[in-house]
Amino acid sequence: MIYVERTLAIIKPDIIDKEEEIEDLILRSGFHIIQKRKLQLSPEQCSNFYAEQFGKVFFPNLTAYMSSGPIVAMVLARNCAVSYWKELLGPSNSLRARITHPHSLRALYGTDELRNGLHGSLNTSSAEKEIRFIFPEAILEPVPTGQRARDYLNLYVKPTLLAGLTALCKEKPADPMIWLADWLVEHNPNKPKLQYHISQ
């Protein structure tokens, strides 16, 4: 089984005009953009998002900066997504990044320590928490195995498939495979929520 890790990427307000260019770099670096959303956070939402930074000297400036305009949030997926995204970002201080990691995204798009252009999750647990914050409808649970998988099949898949096959026998369409596929999509009781969308 190949485990694909997810991380949160944010294009911050001052470089939102570089969105397409940055997305192209992300895709060329082997990431898949699972979800994308353009939104503007309120100062209160920024305070909640950066709650771990509360009490630090830069906290008021950080929340003001992050709520100063729209952002683009993306869920990125690939093997070792968190560490690869952090590596692509470079140091959080853009001035330092220009010296030590001149080809990193923060060196290229950031201005200084605060206005570093992009956000990345620190680790997998913070990635899950941040993804749930920005994309509350996201499905992050691992794919079930063993007894959990059998329970899922018995509870959701078998009843839906049985109903679909019964309808297929009654309908007797010319192309049964296409008919059944369309029926299953239309009658899926657990329509996936991992769809590419942009909302404001």
PDB file of C-alpha atoms in Angstrom:
ATOM      1  CA  MET A   1       0.000   0.000   0.000  1.00  0.00           C
ATOM      2  CA  ILE A   2       1.349   3.432  -0.953  1.00  0.00           C
ATOM      3  CA  TYR A   3       0.595   6.096   1.618  1.00  0.00           C
ATOM      4  CA  VAL A   4       0.117   9.559   0.159  1.00  0.00           C
ATOM      5  CA  GLU A   5       0.642  12.320   2.686  1.00  0.00           C
ATOM      6  CA  ARG A   6      -1.205  15.651   2.623  1.00  0.00           C
ATOM      7  CA  THR A   7      -0.159  19.112   3.677  1.00  0.00           C
ATOM      8  CA  LEU A   8      -1.658  22.581   3.622  1.00  0.00           C
ATOM      9  CA  ALA A   9      -0.211  25.302   1.419  1.00  0.00           C
ATOM     10  CA  ILE A  10      -1.329  28.924   1.576  1.00  0.00           C
ATOM     11  CA  ILE A  11      -0.490  31.686  -0.863  1.00  0.00           C
ATOM     12  CA  LYS A  12      -0.565  34.766   1.343  1.00  0.00           C
ATOM     13  CA  PRO A  13      -2.343  38.061   0.515  1.00  0.00           C
ATOM     14  CA  ASP A  14       0.590  40.047  -0.855  1.00  0.00           C
ATOM     15  CA  ILE A  15       1.508  37.533  -3.577  1.00  0.00           C
ATOM     16  CA  ILE A  16      -1.918  36.281  -4.612  1.00  0.00           C
ATOM     17  CA  ASP A  17      -1.283  37.729  -8.080  1.00  0.00           C
ATOM     18  CA  LYS A  18       1.406  35.030  -8.504  1.00  0.00           C
ATOM     19  CA  GLU A  19      -1.113  32.220  -7.916  1.00  0.00           C
ATOM     20  CA  GLU A  20      -0.852  30.557 -11.367  1.00  0.00           C
ATOM     21  CA  GLU A  21       2.939  30.756 -11.400  1.00  0.00           C
ATOM     22  CA  ILE A  22       3.182  29.197  -7.926  1.00  0.00           C
ATOM     23  CA  GLU A  23       0.644  26.471  -8.757  1.00  0.00           C
ATOM     24  CA  ASP A  24       2.709  25.562 -11.809  1.00  0.00           C
ATOM     25  CA  LEU A  25       5.833  25.238  -9.616  1.00  0.00           C
ATOM     26  CA  ILE A  26       3.879  23.091  -7.147  1.00  0.00           C
ATOM     27  CA  LEU A  27       2.656  20.725  -9.868  1.00  0.00           C
ATOM     28  CA  ARG A  28       6.094  20.508 -11.497  1.00  0.00           C
ATOM     29  CA  SER A  29       7.494  19.535  -8.078  1.00  0.00           C
ATOM     30  CA  GLY A  30       5.413  16.351  -8.024  1.00  0.00           C
ATOM     31  CA  PHE A  31       2.473  17.509  -5.898  1.00  0.00           C
ATOM     32  CA  HIS A  32      -1.193  16.980  -6.667  1.00  0.00           C
ATOM     33  CA  ILE A  33      -3.599  19.764  -5.698  1.00  0.00           C
ATOM     34  CA  ILE A  34      -6.436  17.852  -4.020  1.00  0.00           C
ATOM     35  CA  GLN A  35      -8.485  20.876  -2.982  1.00  0.00           C
ATOM     36  CA  LYS A  36      -8.189  24.581  -3.595  1.00  0.00           C
ATOM     37  CA  ARG A  37     -10.050  27.462  -2.091  1.00  0.00           C
ATOM     38  CA  LYS A  38      -9.783  31.250  -2.364  1.00  0.00           C
ATOM     39  CA  LEU A  39     -11.010  33.020   0.761  1.00  0.00           C
ATOM     40  CA  GLN A  40     -10.425  35.953   3.065  1.00  0.00           C
ATOM     41  CA  LEU A  41      -9.914  35.232   6.739  1.00  0.00           C
ATOM     42  CA  SER A  42     -11.100  37.616   9.427  1.00  0.00           C
ATOM     43  CA  PRO A  43      -8.589  38.712  12.107  1.00  0.00           C
ATOM     44  CA  GLU A  44     -10.398  36.373  14.536  1.00  0.00           C
ATOM     45  CA  GLN A  45     -10.072  33.404  12.139  1.00  0.00           C
ATOM     46  CA  CYS A  46      -6.368  34.213  11.690  1.00  0.00           C
ATOM     47  CA  SER A  47      -5.939  34.284  15.471  1.00  0.00           C
ATOM     48  CA  ASN A  48      -7.544  30.852  15.704  1.00  0.00           C
ATOM     49  CA  PHE A  49      -5.493  29.472  12.813  1.00  0.00           C
ATOM     50  CA  TYR A  50      -2.221  30.719  14.338  1.00  0.00           C
ATOM     51  CA  ALA A  51      -3.247  30.034  17.962  1.00  0.00           C
ATOM     52  CA  GLU A  52       0.095  28.322  18.682  1.00  0.00           C
ATOM     53  CA  GLN A  53       1.859  31.628  17.976  1.00  0.00           C
ATOM     54  CA  PHE A  54      -0.327  33.558  20.442  1.00  0.00           C
ATOM     55  CA  GLY A  55       1.686  35.668  22.883  1.00  0.00           C
ATOM     56  CA  LYS A  56       4.655  36.107  20.555  1.00  0.00           C
ATOM     57  CA  VAL A  57       5.722  39.648  19.679  1.00  0.00           C
ATOM     58  CA  PHE A  58       4.858  39.277  15.978  1.00  0.00           C
ATOM     59  CA  PHE A  59       1.383  37.744  16.570  1.00  0.00           C
ATOM     60  CA  PRO A  60      -0.681  40.976  16.072  1.00  0.00           C
ATOM     61  CA  ASN A  61       1.232  41.799  12.875  1.00  0.00           C
ATOM     62  CA  LEU A  62       0.834  38.226  11.620  1.00  0.00           C
ATOM     63  CA  THR A  63      -2.942  38.204  12.076  1.00  0.00           C
ATOM     64  CA  ALA A  64      -3.238  41.690  10.519  1.00  0.00           C
ATOM     65  CA  TYR A  65      -1.123  40.588   7.534  1.00  0.00           C
ATOM     66  CA  MET A  66      -2.999  37.316   6.984  1.00  0.00           C
ATOM     67  CA  SER A  67      -6.392  39.059   7.157  1.00  0.00           C
ATOM     68  CA  SER A  68      -5.335  41.987   4.927  1.00  0.00           C
ATOM     69  CA  GLY A  69      -6.632  40.376   1.725  1.00  0.00           C
ATOM     70  CA  PRO A  70      -7.662  37.122   0.081  1.00  0.00           C
ATOM     71  CA  ILE A  71      -5.523  33.999   0.317  1.00  0.00           C
ATOM     72  CA  VAL A  72      -5.408  30.819  -1.739  1.00  0.00           C
ATOM     73  CA  ALA A  73      -5.380  27.635   0.337  1.00  0.00           C
ATOM     74  CA  MET A  74      -4.511  24.275  -1.212  1.00  0.00           C
ATOM     75  CA  VAL A  75      -4.348  20.724   0.039  1.00  0.00           C
ATOM     76  CA  LEU A  76      -1.239  19.217  -1.547  1.00  0.00           C
ATOM     77  CA  ALA A  77      -0.632  15.478  -1.786  1.00  0.00           C
ATOM     78  CA  ARG A  78       2.402  13.344  -2.584  1.00  0.00           C
ATOM     79  CA  ASN A  79       4.729  10.974  -0.794  1.00  0.00           C
ATOM     80  CA  CYS A  80       6.320  12.853   2.168  1.00  0.00           C
ATOM     81  CA  ALA A  81       4.264  15.942   1.279  1.00  0.00           C
ATOM     82  CA  VAL A  82       4.987  17.864   4.509  1.00  0.00           C
ATOM     83  CA  SER A  83       8.777  17.613   4.290  1.00  0.00           C
ATOM     84  CA  TYR A  84       8.918  18.196   0.506  1.00  0.00           C
ATOM     85  CA  TRP A  85       6.693  21.284   0.778  1.00  0.00           C
ATOM     86  CA  LYS A  86       8.801  22.658   3.653  1.00  0.00           C
ATOM     87  CA  GLU A  87      11.924  22.061   1.571  1.00  0.00           C
ATOM     88  CA  LEU A  88      10.387  23.831  -1.429  1.00  0.00           C
ATOM     89  CA  LEU A  89       9.348  26.767   0.799  1.00  0.00           C
ATOM     90  CA  GLY A  90      12.763  27.259   2.416  1.00  0.00           C
ATOM     91  CA  PRO A  91      13.368  29.128   5.709  1.00  0.00           C
ATOM     92  CA  SER A  92      10.461  31.147   7.142  1.00  0.00           C
ATOM     93  CA  ASN A  93      12.551  34.333   7.047  1.00  0.00           C
ATOM     94  CA  SER A  94      12.642  35.355   3.372  1.00  0.00           C
ATOM     95  CA  LEU A  95      15.775  37.475   3.889  1.00  0.00           C
ATOM     96  CA  ARG A  96      17.628  34.450   5.277  1.00  0.00           C
ATOM     97  CA  ALA A  97      16.135  32.236   2.550  1.00  0.00           C
ATOM     98  CA  ARG A  98      17.682  34.449  -0.148  1.00  0.00           C
ATOM     99  CA  ILE A  99      21.119  33.737   1.316  1.00  0.00           C
ATOM    100  CA  THR A 100      20.838  30.077   2.315  1.00  0.00           C
ATOM    101  CA  HIS A 101      18.150  28.764  -0.109  1.00  0.00           C
ATOM    102  CA  PRO A 102      18.087  31.228  -3.051  1.00  0.00           C
ATOM    103  CA  HIS A 103      15.865  29.017  -5.226  1.00  0.00           C
ATOM    104  CA  SER A 104      13.226  28.393  -2.529  1.00  0.00           C
ATOM    105  CA  LEU A 105       9.723  29.840  -2.891  1.00  0.00           C
ATOM    106  CA  ARG A 106      10.120  32.163   0.091  1.00  0.00           C
ATOM    107  CA  ALA A 107      13.386  33.510  -1.328  1.00  0.00           C
ATOM    108  CA  LEU A 108      11.655  34.143  -4.658  1.00  0.00           C
ATOM    109  CA  TYR A 109       8.294  35.490  -3.427  1.00  0.00           C
ATOM    110  CA  GLY A 110       8.730  36.625   0.185  1.00  0.00           C
ATOM    111  CA  THR A 111       9.669  40.094   1.398  1.00  0.00           C
ATOM    112  CA  ASP A 112      10.915  39.612   4.961  1.00  0.00           C
ATOM    113  CA  GLU A 113      10.460  37.491   8.095  1.00  0.00           C
ATOM    114  CA  LEU A 114       6.727  38.273   8.432  1.00  0.00           C
ATOM    115  CA  ARG A 115       5.732  38.640   4.777  1.00  0.00           C
ATOM    116  CA  ASN A 116       7.256  35.398   3.572  1.00  0.00           C
ATOM    117  CA  GLY A 117       4.658  34.783   0.861  1.00  0.00           C
ATOM    118  CA  LEU A 118       3.621  31.219   1.628  1.00  0.00           C
ATOM    119  CA  HIS A 119       2.555  28.977   4.477  1.00  0.00           C
ATOM    120  CA  GLY A 120       3.311  25.310   5.028  1.00  0.00           C
ATOM    121  CA  SER A 121       2.344  22.906   7.800  1.00  0.00           C
ATOM    122  CA  LEU A 122       5.114  22.024  10.275  1.00  0.00           C
ATOM    123  CA  ASN A 123       4.272  18.316  10.549  1.00  0.00           C
ATOM    124  CA  THR A 124       1.560  15.801   9.657  1.00  0.00           C
ATOM    125  CA  SER A 125      -0.550  16.441  12.772  1.00  0.00           C
ATOM    126  CA  SER A 126      -0.546  20.213  12.219  1.00  0.00           C
ATOM    127  CA  ALA A 127      -1.315  19.556   8.532  1.00  0.00           C
ATOM    128  CA  GLU A 128      -4.431  17.585   9.478  1.00  0.00           C
ATOM    129  CA  LYS A 129      -5.540  20.264  11.929  1.00  0.00           C
ATOM    130  CA  GLU A 130      -4.941  23.108   9.455  1.00  0.00           C
ATOM    131  CA  ILE A 131      -6.656  21.276   6.582  1.00  0.00           C
ATOM    132  CA  ARG A 132      -9.720  20.713   8.792  1.00  0.00           C
ATOM    133  CA  PHE A 133      -9.685  24.426   9.709  1.00  0.00           C
ATOM    134  CA  ILE A 134      -9.647  25.673   6.085  1.00  0.00           C
ATOM    135  CA  PHE A 135     -11.538  22.730   4.528  1.00  0.00           C
ATOM    136  CA  PRO A 136     -13.912  21.495   7.247  1.00  0.00           C
ATOM    137  CA  GLU A 137     -15.573  19.117   4.772  1.00  0.00           C
ATOM    138  CA  ALA A 138     -12.292  17.342   3.912  1.00  0.00           C
ATOM    139  CA  ILE A 139     -12.009  13.599   4.420  1.00  0.00           C
ATOM    140  CA  LEU A 140      -8.669  12.861   6.107  1.00  0.00           C
ATOM    141  CA  GLU A 141      -9.251   9.471   7.667  1.00  0.00           C
ATOM    142  CA  PRO A 142      -7.067   6.632   6.421  1.00  0.00           C
ATOM    143  CA  VAL A 143      -8.611   3.979   4.167  1.00  0.00           C
ATOM    144  CA  PRO A 144      -9.973   1.200   6.414  1.00  0.00           C
ATOM    145  CA  THR A 145      -8.438  -2.283   6.385  1.00  0.00           C
ATOM    146  CA  GLY A 146      -9.275  -5.649   7.966  1.00  0.00           C
ATOM    147  CA  GLN A 147     -12.523  -5.775   9.949  1.00  0.00           C
ATOM    148  CA  ARG A 148     -13.154  -2.055   9.477  1.00  0.00           C
ATOM    149  CA  ALA A 149     -13.021  -2.568   5.701  1.00  0.00           C
ATOM    150  CA  ARG A 150     -15.433  -5.529   5.906  1.00  0.00           C
ATOM    151  CA  ASP A 151     -17.820  -3.502   8.071  1.00  0.00           C
ATOM    152  CA  TYR A 152     -17.695  -0.619   5.590  1.00  0.00           C
ATOM    153  CA  LEU A 153     -18.382  -2.967   2.654  1.00  0.00           C
ATOM    154  CA  ASN A 154     -21.325  -4.578   4.470  1.00  0.00           C
ATOM    155  CA  LEU A 155     -22.800  -1.263   5.593  1.00  0.00           C
ATOM    156  CA  TYR A 156     -22.373   0.854   2.438  1.00  0.00           C
ATOM    157  CA  VAL A 157     -21.102  -0.982  -0.627  1.00  0.00           C
ATOM    158  CA  LYS A 158     -23.093  -4.239  -0.633  1.00  0.00           C
ATOM    159  CA  PRO A 159     -26.568  -2.643  -0.144  1.00  0.00           C
ATOM    160  CA  THR A 160     -25.894  -0.026  -2.844  1.00  0.00           C
ATOM    161  CA  LEU A 161     -24.481  -2.583  -5.274  1.00  0.00           C
ATOM    162  CA  LEU A 162     -27.379  -4.985  -4.621  1.00  0.00           C
ATOM    163  CA  ALA A 163     -29.914  -2.211  -5.287  1.00  0.00           C
ATOM    164  CA  GLY A 164     -28.030  -1.236  -8.461  1.00  0.00           C
ATOM    165  CA  LEU A 165     -27.864  -4.822  -9.774  1.00  0.00           C
ATOM    166  CA  THR A 166     -31.568  -5.324  -9.001  1.00  0.00           C
ATOM    167  CA  ALA A 167     -32.421  -2.133 -10.918  1.00  0.00           C
ATOM    168  CA  LEU A 168     -30.173  -3.303 -13.771  1.00  0.00           C
ATOM    169  CA  CYS A 169     -32.053  -6.613 -14.037  1.00  0.00           C
ATOM    170  CA  LYS A 170     -35.394  -4.784 -14.145  1.00  0.00           C
ATOM    171  CA  GLU A 171     -34.189  -2.163 -16.668  1.00  0.00           C
ATOM    172  CA  LYS A 172     -32.271  -4.526 -19.030  1.00  0.00           C
ATOM    173  CA  PRO A 173     -30.360  -1.680 -20.774  1.00  0.00           C
ATOM    174  CA  ALA A 174     -28.464  -2.119 -24.069  1.00  0.00           C
ATOM    175  CA  ASP A 175     -25.116  -1.387 -22.383  1.00  0.00           C
ATOM    176  CA  PRO A 176     -25.369  -2.778 -18.834  1.00  0.00           C
ATOM    177  CA  MET A 177     -21.861  -1.738 -17.708  1.00  0.00           C
ATOM    178  CA  ILE A 178     -22.327   1.944 -18.557  1.00  0.00           C
ATOM    179  CA  TRP A 179     -25.867   1.935 -17.166  1.00  0.00           C
ATOM    180  CA  LEU A 180     -24.694   0.399 -13.875  1.00  0.00           C
ATOM    181  CA  ALA A 181     -21.741   2.804 -13.591  1.00  0.00           C
ATOM    182  CA  ASP A 182     -24.058   5.798 -14.097  1.00  0.00           C
ATOM    183  CA  TRP A 183     -26.582   4.367 -11.619  1.00  0.00           C
ATOM    184  CA  LEU A 184     -23.900   3.852  -8.957  1.00  0.00           C
ATOM    185  CA  VAL A 185     -22.595   7.401  -9.355  1.00  0.00           C
ATOM    186  CA  GLU A 186     -26.123   8.799  -9.109  1.00  0.00           C
ATOM    187  CA  HIS A 187     -27.096   6.682  -6.080  1.00  0.00           C
ATOM    188  CA  ASN A 188     -23.839   6.801  -4.120  1.00  0.00           C
ATOM    189  CA  PRO A 189     -24.862   7.281  -0.441  1.00  0.00           C
ATOM    190  CA  ASN A 190     -21.395   8.646   0.417  1.00  0.00           C
ATOM    191  CA  LYS A 191     -20.543  11.035  -2.377  1.00  0.00           C
ATOM    192  CA  PRO A 192     -16.883  11.979  -1.936  1.00  0.00           C
ATOM    193  CA  LYS A 193     -16.182  15.518  -0.804  1.00  0.00           C
ATOM    194  CA  LEU A 194     -12.616  15.663  -2.110  1.00  0.00           C
ATOM    195  CA  GLN A 195     -13.525  17.715  -5.115  1.00  0.00           C
ATOM    196  CA  TYR A 196     -11.520  20.523  -6.657  1.00  0.00           C
ATOM    197  CA  HIS A 197     -13.368  23.725  -5.922  1.00  0.00           C
ATOM    198  CA  ILE A 198     -12.799  27.410  -5.411  1.00  0.00           C
ATOM    199  CA  SER A 199     -15.074  29.364  -3.122  1.00  0.00           C
ATOM    200  CA  GLN A 200     -14.973  32.902  -1.898  1.00  0.00           C
TER     201      GLN A 200
END
